[in-house]
Amino acid sequence: MRSASEVSIVRLVPMFDRSTRTIPSSNGVEVVVYDEPGHGDARSHGARPPILFSHATGFHGRVFAPIAERLPSYPRITFDYRGFGATAAPPDWDLEWDGFGDDALAVARDSSERYDGAPVIGVGHSMGGAGLVMAALREPRHFAALVLFEPIIFPPEVREAAGRTNPLADVTRRRRRTFGSFDEAIANFSAKPPLSSLDSAALDAYVRHGFAQRDDGVHIRCDPEFEARTYEMGAQHDTWSRLPDLDVPTIVMAGAFAPNSPAAIAPRIHERLPRSTFVEWDDRGHFGPLEDPARFAAFVDQVARGITGV
């Protein structure tokens, strides 16, 4: 039996190379999904639970490729939330985050059904962690466990102050939208924070699947105004009040502590959950899973083995 530190990469084609299906969600959304079967998997889960990856604001599902490729024994699923990656945002949608919960639940439900009812291990980063919690609160039977890195679930005092200027939204609205090539975009983001902290493979996946080639260069897929409004609305959902009702084993993770940051709130989320463990990576930042994909994959593998006893 391999230990978590011995997880290897087996890659015959690019991970999450293309969409495998779409799943209907609320507001007429068709969520774009990407599947990678586990070794020896033939639409049955065997002893390995499916792993469902759920991305952060501004990203897309395929940014998890460097993590997923290190977990070849597991069926792996990821998806693009509405307005991100290849999933279109519904027209005139008011950016209420419950819609992201709808998307996560639709994919979790469908993925569990595809694997004979086996509940998934939900792995969520930032907004993606919040989406998974929303889904698991509604239908916990689809989830064997949750691994959440700094989920965006804010307490009442943050929600009350949410009308103030949001620095992330301001920066996003000024973001450069077009580059001459994918390589030029990668060079740009790798030279300055915050994306300069990403592992090179994660940054490559972010750019190559987050930008679209056109005649005059590559253009960002996610409308910066949509992303900015997503940040501004991130404190409006009331998931915090429902955390004590979450009946799913959950690991809440955080990077280095910083005042008034998701890392500062993560321990408080852990304290409100009845079946929770807290893990801190004080040598990593908010993008921890994408900064060290190998370490994060080994951690997910360890969690999965603990759940299944394999």
PDB file of C-alpha atoms in Angstrom:
ATOM      1  CA  MET A   1       0.000   0.000   0.000  1.00  0.00           C
ATOM      2  CA  ARG A   2       1.387   3.416  -0.933  1.00  0.00           C
ATOM      3  CA  SER A   3       1.654   6.096   1.695  1.00  0.00           C
ATOM      4  CA  ALA A   4       0.284   9.571   1.047  1.00  0.00           C
ATOM      5  CA  SER A   5       3.801  10.812   0.334  1.00  0.00           C
ATOM      6  CA  GLU A   6       4.170   8.266  -2.460  1.00  0.00           C
ATOM      7  CA  VAL A   7       1.310   9.521  -4.614  1.00  0.00           C
ATOM      8  CA  SER A   8       2.583   9.504  -8.180  1.00  0.00           C
ATOM      9  CA  ILE A   9       1.596  11.222 -11.399  1.00  0.00           C
ATOM     10  CA  VAL A  10       0.256   9.063 -14.215  1.00  0.00           C
ATOM     11  CA  ARG A  11      -0.697  11.200 -17.210  1.00  0.00           C
ATOM     12  CA  LEU A  12      -1.367   9.913 -20.700  1.00  0.00           C
ATOM     13  CA  VAL A  13      -3.313  12.961 -21.879  1.00  0.00           C
ATOM     14  CA  PRO A  14      -3.635  16.418 -20.292  1.00  0.00           C
ATOM     15  CA  MET A  15      -5.672  16.286 -17.094  1.00  0.00           C
ATOM     16  CA  PHE A  16      -9.263  17.559 -17.478  1.00  0.00           C
ATOM     17  CA  ASP A  17      -8.450  18.020 -21.165  1.00  0.00           C
ATOM     18  CA  ARG A  18     -12.019  18.647 -22.280  1.00  0.00           C
ATOM     19  CA  SER A  19     -15.562  18.865 -20.987  1.00  0.00           C
ATOM     20  CA  THR A  20     -17.368  15.538 -20.608  1.00  0.00           C
ATOM     21  CA  ARG A  21     -20.897  16.732 -19.885  1.00  0.00           C
ATOM     22  CA  THR A  22     -23.094  19.587 -18.746  1.00  0.00           C
ATOM     23  CA  ILE A  23     -25.469  19.481 -15.810  1.00  0.00           C
ATOM     24  CA  PRO A  24     -28.538  21.713 -15.412  1.00  0.00           C
ATOM     25  CA  SER A  25     -28.600  24.023 -12.413  1.00  0.00           C
ATOM     26  CA  SER A  26     -30.836  26.908 -11.357  1.00  0.00           C
ATOM     27  CA  ASN A  27     -31.520  30.027 -13.455  1.00  0.00           C
ATOM     28  CA  GLY A  28     -31.160  27.989 -16.642  1.00  0.00           C
ATOM     29  CA  VAL A  29     -27.437  27.441 -16.058  1.00  0.00           C
ATOM     30  CA  GLU A  30     -25.725  24.487 -17.733  1.00  0.00           C
ATOM     31  CA  VAL A  31     -22.694  23.679 -15.588  1.00  0.00           C
ATOM     32  CA  VAL A  32     -19.682  22.474 -17.581  1.00  0.00           C
ATOM     33  CA  VAL A  33     -18.071  19.403 -15.992  1.00  0.00           C
ATOM     34  CA  TYR A  34     -14.742  17.605 -16.476  1.00  0.00           C
ATOM     35  CA  ASP A  35     -14.195  13.969 -15.453  1.00  0.00           C
ATOM     36  CA  GLU A  36     -11.133  11.803 -14.978  1.00  0.00           C
ATOM     37  CA  PRO A  37     -11.786   8.146 -14.099  1.00  0.00           C
ATOM     38  CA  GLY A  38      -9.672   6.408 -11.493  1.00  0.00           C
ATOM     39  CA  HIS A  39      -7.380   3.605 -12.571  1.00  0.00           C
ATOM     40  CA  GLY A  40      -9.429   0.506 -13.151  1.00  0.00           C
ATOM     41  CA  ASP A  41     -12.617   2.534 -12.778  1.00  0.00           C
ATOM     42  CA  ALA A  42     -15.485   1.604 -15.071  1.00  0.00           C
ATOM     43  CA  ARG A  43     -18.197   3.902 -13.756  1.00  0.00           C
ATOM     44  CA  SER A  44     -18.080   2.067 -10.444  1.00  0.00           C
ATOM     45  CA  HIS A  45     -16.279   3.518  -7.481  1.00  0.00           C
ATOM     46  CA  GLY A  46     -14.753   0.354  -6.047  1.00  0.00           C
ATOM     47  CA  ALA A  47     -12.891   1.249  -2.872  1.00  0.00           C
ATOM     48  CA  ARG A  48     -11.996   4.767  -3.989  1.00  0.00           C
ATOM     49  CA  PRO A  49     -14.506   7.571  -3.418  1.00  0.00           C
ATOM     50  CA  PRO A  50     -14.995  10.163  -6.147  1.00  0.00           C
ATOM     51  CA  ILE A  51     -13.245  13.465  -5.460  1.00  0.00           C
ATOM     52  CA  LEU A  52     -15.063  16.647  -6.464  1.00  0.00           C
ATOM     53  CA  PHE A  53     -12.937  19.802  -6.839  1.00  0.00           C
ATOM     54  CA  SER A  54     -14.600  23.203  -6.399  1.00  0.00           C
ATOM     55  CA  HIS A  55     -12.742  26.357  -7.457  1.00  0.00           C
ATOM     56  CA  ALA A  56     -12.278  29.858  -6.079  1.00  0.00           C
ATOM     57  CA  THR A  57     -13.584  33.186  -7.401  1.00  0.00           C
ATOM     58  CA  GLY A  58     -11.760  34.212 -10.556  1.00  0.00           C
ATOM     59  CA  PHE A  59     -10.550  30.697 -11.328  1.00  0.00           C
ATOM     60  CA  HIS A  60     -12.072  27.667 -13.052  1.00  0.00           C
ATOM     61  CA  GLY A  61     -12.283  23.949 -12.380  1.00  0.00           C
ATOM     62  CA  ARG A  62      -9.304  22.868 -14.442  1.00  0.00           C
ATOM     63  CA  VAL A  63      -6.867  24.824 -12.274  1.00  0.00           C
ATOM     64  CA  PHE A  64      -6.947  21.726 -10.031  1.00  0.00           C
ATOM     65  CA  ALA A  65      -5.239  19.616 -12.730  1.00  0.00           C
ATOM     66  CA  PRO A  66      -1.825  19.520 -10.976  1.00  0.00           C
ATOM     67  CA  ILE A  67      -3.546  18.218  -7.840  1.00  0.00           C
ATOM     68  CA  ALA A  68      -5.870  15.761  -9.574  1.00  0.00           C
ATOM     69  CA  GLU A  69      -3.095  14.169 -11.619  1.00  0.00           C
ATOM     70  CA  ARG A  70      -1.413  13.136  -8.372  1.00  0.00           C
ATOM     71  CA  LEU A  71      -4.513  11.181  -7.304  1.00  0.00           C
ATOM     72  CA  PRO A  72      -4.776   8.650 -10.148  1.00  0.00           C
ATOM     73  CA  SER A  73      -6.565   5.953  -8.138  1.00  0.00           C
ATOM     74  CA  TYR A  74      -9.632   8.115  -7.561  1.00  0.00           C
ATOM     75  CA  PRO A  75     -12.411   9.179  -9.902  1.00  0.00           C
ATOM     76  CA  ARG A  76     -11.922  12.958 -10.132  1.00  0.00           C
ATOM     77  CA  ILE A  77     -14.501  15.542 -11.123  1.00  0.00           C
ATOM     78  CA  THR A  78     -14.271  19.277 -11.454  1.00  0.00           C
ATOM     79  CA  PHE A  79     -16.524  21.950 -12.912  1.00  0.00           C
ATOM     80  CA  ASP A  80     -16.778  25.627 -13.777  1.00  0.00           C
ATOM     81  CA  TYR A  81     -19.157  27.694 -11.668  1.00  0.00           C
ATOM     82  CA  ARG A  82     -21.574  29.991 -13.488  1.00  0.00           C
ATOM     83  CA  GLY A  83     -19.723  32.948 -14.984  1.00  0.00           C
ATOM     84  CA  PHE A  84     -16.320  31.262 -14.713  1.00  0.00           C
ATOM     85  CA  GLY A  85     -14.391  29.100 -17.160  1.00  0.00           C
ATOM     86  CA  ALA A  86     -16.685  27.645 -19.792  1.00  0.00           C
ATOM     87  CA  THR A  87     -19.971  27.926 -17.839  1.00  0.00           C
ATOM     88  CA  ALA A  88     -22.003  30.929 -18.915  1.00  0.00           C
ATOM     89  CA  ALA A  89     -23.563  33.218 -16.343  1.00  0.00           C
ATOM     90  CA  PRO A  90     -27.336  33.564 -16.576  1.00  0.00           C
ATOM     91  CA  PRO A  91     -28.480  36.910 -17.965  1.00  0.00           C
ATOM     92  CA  ASP A  92     -29.536  39.478 -15.353  1.00  0.00           C
ATOM     93  CA  TRP A  93     -28.544  37.217 -12.453  1.00  0.00           C
ATOM     94  CA  ASP A  94     -28.065  39.242  -9.254  1.00  0.00           C
ATOM     95  CA  LEU A  95     -24.879  37.413  -8.123  1.00  0.00           C
ATOM     96  CA  GLU A  96     -26.471  35.876  -5.029  1.00  0.00           C
ATOM     97  CA  TRP A  97     -24.045  33.192  -3.868  1.00  0.00           C
ATOM     98  CA  ASP A  98     -26.818  30.664  -3.295  1.00  0.00           C
ATOM     99  CA  GLY A  99     -26.595  30.145  -7.054  1.00  0.00           C
ATOM    100  CA  PHE A 100     -23.065  28.821  -6.629  1.00  0.00           C
ATOM    101  CA  GLY A 101     -24.442  26.441  -4.033  1.00  0.00           C
ATOM    102  CA  ASP A 102     -26.991  25.305  -6.620  1.00  0.00           C
ATOM    103  CA  ASP A 103     -24.184  24.564  -9.090  1.00  0.00           C
ATOM    104  CA  ALA A 104     -22.136  22.617  -6.547  1.00  0.00           C
ATOM    105  CA  LEU A 105     -25.146  20.573  -5.456  1.00  0.00           C
ATOM    106  CA  ALA A 106     -26.128  19.763  -9.042  1.00  0.00           C
ATOM    107  CA  VAL A 107     -22.659  18.402  -9.785  1.00  0.00           C
ATOM    108  CA  ALA A 108     -22.316  16.543  -6.469  1.00  0.00           C
ATOM    109  CA  ARG A 109     -25.707  14.903  -6.886  1.00  0.00           C
ATOM    110  CA  ASP A 110     -25.004  13.877 -10.469  1.00  0.00           C
ATOM    111  CA  SER A 111     -21.491  12.650  -9.671  1.00  0.00           C
ATOM    112  CA  SER A 112     -22.701  10.516  -6.783  1.00  0.00           C
ATOM    113  CA  GLU A 113     -25.366   8.977  -8.998  1.00  0.00           C
ATOM    114  CA  ARG A 114     -22.769   8.178 -11.676  1.00  0.00           C
ATOM    115  CA  TYR A 115     -20.788   6.187  -9.101  1.00  0.00           C
ATOM    116  CA  ASP A 116     -23.636   4.041  -7.822  1.00  0.00           C
ATOM    117  CA  GLY A 117     -24.600   6.457  -5.068  1.00  0.00           C
ATOM    118  CA  ALA A 118     -21.104   6.723  -3.584  1.00  0.00           C
ATOM    119  CA  PRO A 119     -20.814  10.069  -1.778  1.00  0.00           C
ATOM    120  CA  VAL A 120     -18.046  12.354  -3.008  1.00  0.00           C
ATOM    121  CA  ILE A 121     -15.183  13.919  -1.106  1.00  0.00           C
ATOM    122  CA  GLY A 122     -15.667  17.617  -1.764  1.00  0.00           C
ATOM    123  CA  VAL A 123     -12.459  19.636  -2.051  1.00  0.00           C
ATOM    124  CA  GLY A 124     -13.139  23.374  -2.098  1.00  0.00           C
ATOM    125  CA  HIS A 125     -10.963  26.465  -2.236  1.00  0.00           C
ATOM    126  CA  SER A 126     -12.243  29.874  -1.096  1.00  0.00           C
ATOM    127  CA  MET A 127     -15.575  30.506  -2.869  1.00  0.00           C
ATOM    128  CA  GLY A 128     -15.547  26.853  -3.886  1.00  0.00           C
ATOM    129  CA  GLY A 129     -15.472  25.847  -0.233  1.00  0.00           C
ATOM    130  CA  ALA A 130     -18.532  27.961   0.463  1.00  0.00           C
ATOM    131  CA  GLY A 131     -20.343  26.430  -2.511  1.00  0.00           C
ATOM    132  CA  LEU A 132     -19.697  22.923  -1.215  1.00  0.00           C
ATOM    133  CA  VAL A 133     -20.898  23.814   2.277  1.00  0.00           C
ATOM    134  CA  MET A 134     -24.118  25.250   0.844  1.00  0.00           C
ATOM    135  CA  ALA A 135     -24.631  22.033  -1.123  1.00  0.00           C
ATOM    136  CA  ALA A 136     -23.820  19.738   1.810  1.00  0.00           C
ATOM    137  CA  LEU A 137     -26.191  21.609   4.103  1.00  0.00           C
ATOM    138  CA  ARG A 138     -29.022  20.894   1.683  1.00  0.00           C
ATOM    139  CA  GLU A 139     -28.222  17.254   0.798  1.00  0.00           C
ATOM    140  CA  PRO A 140     -25.476  15.852   3.053  1.00  0.00           C
ATOM    141  CA  ARG A 141     -25.942  12.306   1.785  1.00  0.00           C
ATOM    142  CA  HIS A 142     -23.926  13.150  -1.333  1.00  0.00           C
ATOM    143  CA  PHE A 143     -20.781  13.967   0.678  1.00  0.00           C
ATOM    144  CA  ALA A 144     -18.427  11.569   2.460  1.00  0.00           C
ATOM    145  CA  ALA A 145     -16.249  14.456   3.671  1.00  0.00           C
ATOM    146  CA  LEU A 146     -15.300  18.043   2.914  1.00  0.00           C
ATOM    147  CA  VAL A 147     -11.811  19.524   2.652  1.00  0.00           C
ATOM    148  CA  LEU A 148     -12.127  23.308   2.687  1.00  0.00           C
ATOM    149  CA  PHE A 149      -9.225  25.719   2.257  1.00  0.00           C
ATOM    150  CA  GLU A 150     -10.202  29.138   3.641  1.00  0.00           C
ATOM    151  CA  PRO A 151     -13.879  28.977   2.642  1.00  0.00           C
ATOM    152  CA  ILE A 152     -15.583  32.331   2.152  1.00  0.00           C
ATOM    153  CA  ILE A 153     -18.151  32.119   4.927  1.00  0.00           C
ATOM    154  CA  PHE A 154     -18.255  35.312   6.951  1.00  0.00           C
ATOM    155  CA  PRO A 155     -19.621  36.025  10.446  1.00  0.00           C
ATOM    156  CA  PRO A 156     -22.321  38.665  11.045  1.00  0.00           C
ATOM    157  CA  GLU A 157     -19.952  41.552  11.795  1.00  0.00           C
ATOM    158  CA  VAL A 158     -18.255  41.109   8.409  1.00  0.00           C
ATOM    159  CA  ARG A 159     -21.576  40.884   6.646  1.00  0.00           C
ATOM    160  CA  GLU A 160     -22.731  44.101   8.293  1.00  0.00           C
ATOM    161  CA  ALA A 161     -19.640  45.915   6.993  1.00  0.00           C
ATOM    162  CA  ALA A 162     -19.956  44.496   3.494  1.00  0.00           C
ATOM    163  CA  GLY A 163     -21.077  47.770   1.969  1.00  0.00           C
ATOM    164  CA  ARG A 164     -17.590  49.210   2.257  1.00  0.00           C
ATOM    165  CA  THR A 165     -15.177  49.345  -0.665  1.00  0.00           C
ATOM    166  CA  ASN A 166     -13.831  45.913  -1.595  1.00  0.00           C
ATOM    167  CA  PRO A 167     -10.125  46.093  -2.565  1.00  0.00           C
ATOM    168  CA  LEU A 168     -10.279  42.795  -4.473  1.00  0.00           C
ATOM    169  CA  ALA A 169     -13.148  44.110  -6.581  1.00  0.00           C
ATOM    170  CA  ASP A 170     -11.307  47.351  -7.291  1.00  0.00           C
ATOM    171  CA  VAL A 171      -8.175  45.512  -8.443  1.00  0.00           C
ATOM    172  CA  THR A 172     -10.217  43.096 -10.547  1.00  0.00           C
ATOM    173  CA  ARG A 173     -11.949  45.889 -12.444  1.00  0.00           C
ATOM    174  CA  ARG A 174      -8.532  47.263 -13.431  1.00  0.00           C
ATOM    175  CA  ARG A 175      -7.169  43.882 -14.498  1.00  0.00           C
ATOM    176  CA  ARG A 176      -5.628  43.531 -17.931  1.00  0.00           C
ATOM    177  CA  ARG A 177      -7.971  41.497 -20.104  1.00  0.00           C
ATOM    178  CA  THR A 178      -5.964  40.747 -23.263  1.00  0.00           C
ATOM    179  CA  PHE A 179      -2.440  39.509 -24.024  1.00  0.00           C
ATOM    180  CA  GLY A 180      -0.616  38.737 -27.238  1.00  0.00           C
ATOM    181  CA  SER A 181      -0.278  35.049 -26.357  1.00  0.00           C
ATOM    182  CA  PHE A 182      -0.748  32.513 -23.574  1.00  0.00           C
ATOM    183  CA  ASP A 183       2.968  32.668 -22.836  1.00  0.00           C
ATOM    184  CA  GLU A 184       2.817  36.455 -22.477  1.00  0.00           C
ATOM    185  CA  ALA A 185      -0.066  36.128 -20.015  1.00  0.00           C
ATOM    186  CA  ILE A 186       1.790  33.498 -17.993  1.00  0.00           C
ATOM    187  CA  ALA A 187       4.902  35.691 -17.868  1.00  0.00           C
ATOM    188  CA  ASN A 188       2.801  38.649 -16.706  1.00  0.00           C
ATOM    189  CA  PHE A 189       1.058  36.817 -13.874  1.00  0.00           C
ATOM    190  CA  SER A 190       4.177  34.970 -12.720  1.00  0.00           C
ATOM    191  CA  ALA A 191       6.022  38.267 -12.216  1.00  0.00           C
ATOM    192  CA  LYS A 192       3.714  39.891  -9.681  1.00  0.00           C
ATOM    193  CA  PRO A 193       1.387  38.980  -6.825  1.00  0.00           C
ATOM    194  CA  PRO A 194      -0.995  37.508  -6.101  1.00  0.00           C
ATOM    195  CA  LEU A 195      -0.732  34.862  -8.844  1.00  0.00           C
ATOM    196  CA  SER A 196       3.055  34.789  -8.721  1.00  0.00           C
ATOM    197  CA  SER A 197       2.728  32.509  -5.681  1.00  0.00           C
ATOM    198  CA  LEU A 198       1.065  29.758  -7.736  1.00  0.00           C
ATOM    199  CA  ASP A 199       2.924  26.610  -8.685  1.00  0.00           C
ATOM    200  CA  SER A 200       3.985  26.886 -12.340  1.00  0.00           C
ATOM    201  CA  ALA A 201       1.692  24.043 -13.442  1.00  0.00           C
ATOM    202  CA  ALA A 202      -1.291  25.596 -11.656  1.00  0.00           C
ATOM    203  CA  LEU A 203      -0.586  28.990 -13.220  1.00  0.00           C
ATOM    204  CA  ASP A 204      -0.264  27.361 -16.636  1.00  0.00           C
ATOM    205  CA  ALA A 205      -3.648  25.646 -16.192  1.00  0.00           C
ATOM    206  CA  TYR A 206      -5.220  28.887 -14.986  1.00  0.00           C
ATOM    207  CA  VAL A 207      -4.103  30.793 -18.081  1.00  0.00           C
ATOM    208  CA  ARG A 208      -4.533  28.147 -20.776  1.00  0.00           C
ATOM    209  CA  HIS A 209      -8.077  27.322 -19.699  1.00  0.00           C
ATOM    210  CA  GLY A 210      -9.012  30.752 -18.352  1.00  0.00           C
ATOM    211  CA  PHE A 211      -8.216  32.657 -21.553  1.00  0.00           C
ATOM    212  CA  ALA A 212      -9.554  32.166 -25.075  1.00  0.00           C
ATOM    213  CA  GLN A 213      -7.555  32.512 -28.279  1.00  0.00           C
ATOM    214  CA  ARG A 214      -8.843  35.115 -30.741  1.00  0.00           C
ATOM    215  CA  ASP A 215      -7.385  36.759 -33.818  1.00  0.00           C
ATOM    216  CA  ASP A 216      -5.860  39.621 -31.823  1.00  0.00           C
ATOM    217  CA  GLY A 217      -4.488  37.565 -28.914  1.00  0.00           C
ATOM    218  CA  VAL A 218      -5.832  35.778 -25.858  1.00  0.00           C
ATOM    219  CA  HIS A 219      -8.757  37.221 -23.898  1.00  0.00           C
ATOM    220  CA  ILE A 220      -9.812  36.434 -20.340  1.00  0.00           C
ATOM    221  CA  ARG A 221     -12.956  34.290 -20.264  1.00  0.00           C
ATOM    222  CA  CYS A 222     -14.390  35.601 -16.999  1.00  0.00           C
ATOM    223  CA  ASP A 223     -15.744  39.125 -17.290  1.00  0.00           C
ATOM    224  CA  PRO A 224     -13.785  41.184 -14.699  1.00  0.00           C
ATOM    225  CA  GLU A 225     -16.969  43.045 -13.768  1.00  0.00           C
ATOM    226  CA  PHE A 226     -18.681  39.716 -13.004  1.00  0.00           C
ATOM    227  CA  GLU A 227     -15.714  38.618 -10.899  1.00  0.00           C
ATOM    228  CA  ALA A 228     -15.639  41.957  -9.067  1.00  0.00           C
ATOM    229  CA  ARG A 229     -19.344  41.714  -8.247  1.00  0.00           C
ATOM    230  CA  THR A 230     -18.772  38.163  -7.002  1.00  0.00           C
ATOM    231  CA  TYR A 231     -16.250  39.512  -4.482  1.00  0.00           C
ATOM    232  CA  GLU A 232     -18.633  42.259  -3.439  1.00  0.00           C
ATOM    233  CA  MET A 233     -21.463  39.794  -2.849  1.00  0.00           C
ATOM    234  CA  GLY A 234     -19.303  37.238  -1.024  1.00  0.00           C
ATOM    235  CA  ALA A 235     -20.289  38.470   2.434  1.00  0.00           C
ATOM    236  CA  GLN A 236     -24.020  38.593   1.732  1.00  0.00           C
ATOM    237  CA  HIS A 237     -24.941  34.913   2.051  1.00  0.00           C
ATOM    238  CA  ASP A 238     -25.954  33.720   5.519  1.00  0.00           C
ATOM    239  CA  THR A 239     -24.239  30.324   5.489  1.00  0.00           C
ATOM    240  CA  TRP A 240     -22.502  31.193   8.777  1.00  0.00           C
ATOM    241  CA  SER A 241     -25.707  30.834  10.766  1.00  0.00           C
ATOM    242  CA  ARG A 242     -26.275  27.318   9.412  1.00  0.00           C
ATOM    243  CA  LEU A 243     -22.806  25.904  10.062  1.00  0.00           C
ATOM    244  CA  PRO A 244     -23.876  24.028  13.232  1.00  0.00           C
ATOM    245  CA  ASP A 245     -26.297  22.040  11.060  1.00  0.00           C
ATOM    246  CA  LEU A 246     -23.588  20.612   8.774  1.00  0.00           C
ATOM    247  CA  ASP A 247     -23.565  16.839   9.366  1.00  0.00           C
ATOM    248  CA  VAL A 248     -20.520  15.946   7.252  1.00  0.00           C
ATOM    249  CA  PRO A 249     -16.937  15.286   8.426  1.00  0.00           C
ATOM    250  CA  THR A 250     -15.057  18.461   7.514  1.00  0.00           C
ATOM    251  CA  ILE A 251     -11.448  19.566   7.480  1.00  0.00           C
ATOM    252  CA  VAL A 252     -11.112  23.345   7.573  1.00  0.00           C
ATOM    253  CA  MET A 253      -7.700  24.520   6.376  1.00  0.00           C
ATOM    254  CA  ALA A 254      -5.994  27.898   6.491  1.00  0.00           C
ATOM    255  CA  GLY A 255      -2.760  29.453   5.364  1.00  0.00           C
ATOM    256  CA  ALA A 256      -0.731  31.941   7.356  1.00  0.00           C
ATOM    257  CA  PHE A 257      -2.787  34.090   9.705  1.00  0.00           C
ATOM    258  CA  ALA A 258      -3.496  37.661   8.641  1.00  0.00           C
ATOM    259  CA  PRO A 259      -5.958  39.989  10.398  1.00  0.00           C
ATOM    260  CA  ASN A 260      -9.382  40.355   8.774  1.00  0.00           C
ATOM    261  CA  SER A 261      -8.593  37.665   6.198  1.00  0.00           C
ATOM    262  CA  PRO A 262     -10.202  34.309   5.319  1.00  0.00           C
ATOM    263  CA  ALA A 263      -7.299  32.690   7.211  1.00  0.00           C
ATOM    264  CA  ALA A 264      -8.378  34.535  10.367  1.00  0.00           C
ATOM    265  CA  ILE A 265     -11.986  33.404   9.987  1.00  0.00           C
ATOM    266  CA  ALA A 266     -11.230  29.748   9.175  1.00  0.00           C
ATOM    267  CA  PRO A 267     -10.638  28.714  12.832  1.00  0.00           C
ATOM    268  CA  ARG A 268     -13.947  30.278  13.773  1.00  0.00           C
ATOM    269  CA  ILE A 269     -15.691  28.298  11.029  1.00  0.00           C
ATOM    270  CA  HIS A 270     -14.111  25.141  12.452  1.00  0.00           C
ATOM    271  CA  GLU A 271     -15.419  25.987  15.928  1.00  0.00           C
ATOM    272  CA  ARG A 272     -18.995  26.229  14.637  1.00  0.00           C
ATOM    273  CA  LEU A 273     -18.948  22.866  12.856  1.00  0.00           C
ATOM    274  CA  PRO A 274     -19.963  19.779  14.859  1.00  0.00           C
ATOM    275  CA  ARG A 275     -17.681  17.340  12.943  1.00  0.00           C
ATOM    276  CA  SER A 276     -14.635  19.397  12.102  1.00  0.00           C
ATOM    277  CA  THR A 277     -10.834  19.362  12.237  1.00  0.00           C
ATOM    278  CA  PHE A 278      -8.664  22.444  11.774  1.00  0.00           C
ATOM    279  CA  VAL A 279      -5.365  22.355   9.877  1.00  0.00           C
ATOM    280  CA  GLU A 280      -3.074  25.352   9.439  1.00  0.00           C
ATOM    281  CA  TRP A 281      -0.370  25.714   6.789  1.00  0.00           C
ATOM    282  CA  ASP A 282       1.428  28.714   8.209  1.00  0.00           C
ATOM    283  CA  ASP A 283       3.987  28.650   5.390  1.00  0.00           C
ATOM    284  CA  ARG A 284       1.346  29.181   2.688  1.00  0.00           C
ATOM    285  CA  GLY A 285      -1.080  31.892   1.694  1.00  0.00           C
ATOM    286  CA  HIS A 286      -4.691  31.995   0.553  1.00  0.00           C
ATOM    287  CA  PHE A 287      -3.799  30.094  -2.623  1.00  0.00           C
ATOM    288  CA  GLY A 288      -2.248  27.242  -0.610  1.00  0.00           C
ATOM    289  CA  PRO A 289      -3.593  24.283  -2.662  1.00  0.00           C
ATOM    290  CA  LEU A 290      -2.376  25.895  -5.898  1.00  0.00           C
ATOM    291  CA  GLU A 291       0.933  26.968  -4.372  1.00  0.00           C
ATOM    292  CA  ASP A 292       1.859  23.383  -3.442  1.00  0.00           C
ATOM    293  CA  PRO A 293      -0.222  20.887  -5.458  1.00  0.00           C
ATOM    294  CA  ALA A 294       1.893  17.889  -4.454  1.00  0.00           C
ATOM    295  CA  ARG A 295       1.497  18.555  -0.743  1.00  0.00           C
ATOM    296  CA  PHE A 296      -2.213  19.245  -1.077  1.00  0.00           C
ATOM    297  CA  ALA A 297      -2.805  16.092  -3.138  1.00  0.00           C
ATOM    298  CA  ALA A 298      -1.023  14.033  -0.489  1.00  0.00           C
ATOM    299  CA  PHE A 299      -3.245  15.609   2.165  1.00  0.00           C
ATOM    300  CA  VAL A 300      -6.440  14.841   0.215  1.00  0.00           C
ATOM    301  CA  ASP A 301      -5.238  11.280  -0.291  1.00  0.00           C
ATOM    302  CA  GLN A 302      -4.670  10.965   3.451  1.00  0.00           C
ATOM    303  CA  VAL A 303      -8.188  12.233   4.162  1.00  0.00           C
ATOM    304  CA  ALA A 304      -9.711   9.860   1.615  1.00  0.00           C
ATOM    305  CA  ARG A 305      -7.858   6.882   3.051  1.00  0.00           C
ATOM    306  CA  GLY A 306      -9.044   7.814   6.515  1.00  0.00           C
ATOM    307  CA  ILE A 307     -12.648   7.938   5.316  1.00  0.00           C
ATOM    308  CA  THR A 308     -12.535   4.644   3.411  1.00  0.00           C
ATOM    309  CA  GLY A 309     -10.038   2.721   5.519  1.00  0.00           C
ATOM    310  CA  VAL A 310      -8.127   1.748   2.353  1.00  0.00           C
TER     311      VAL A 310
END
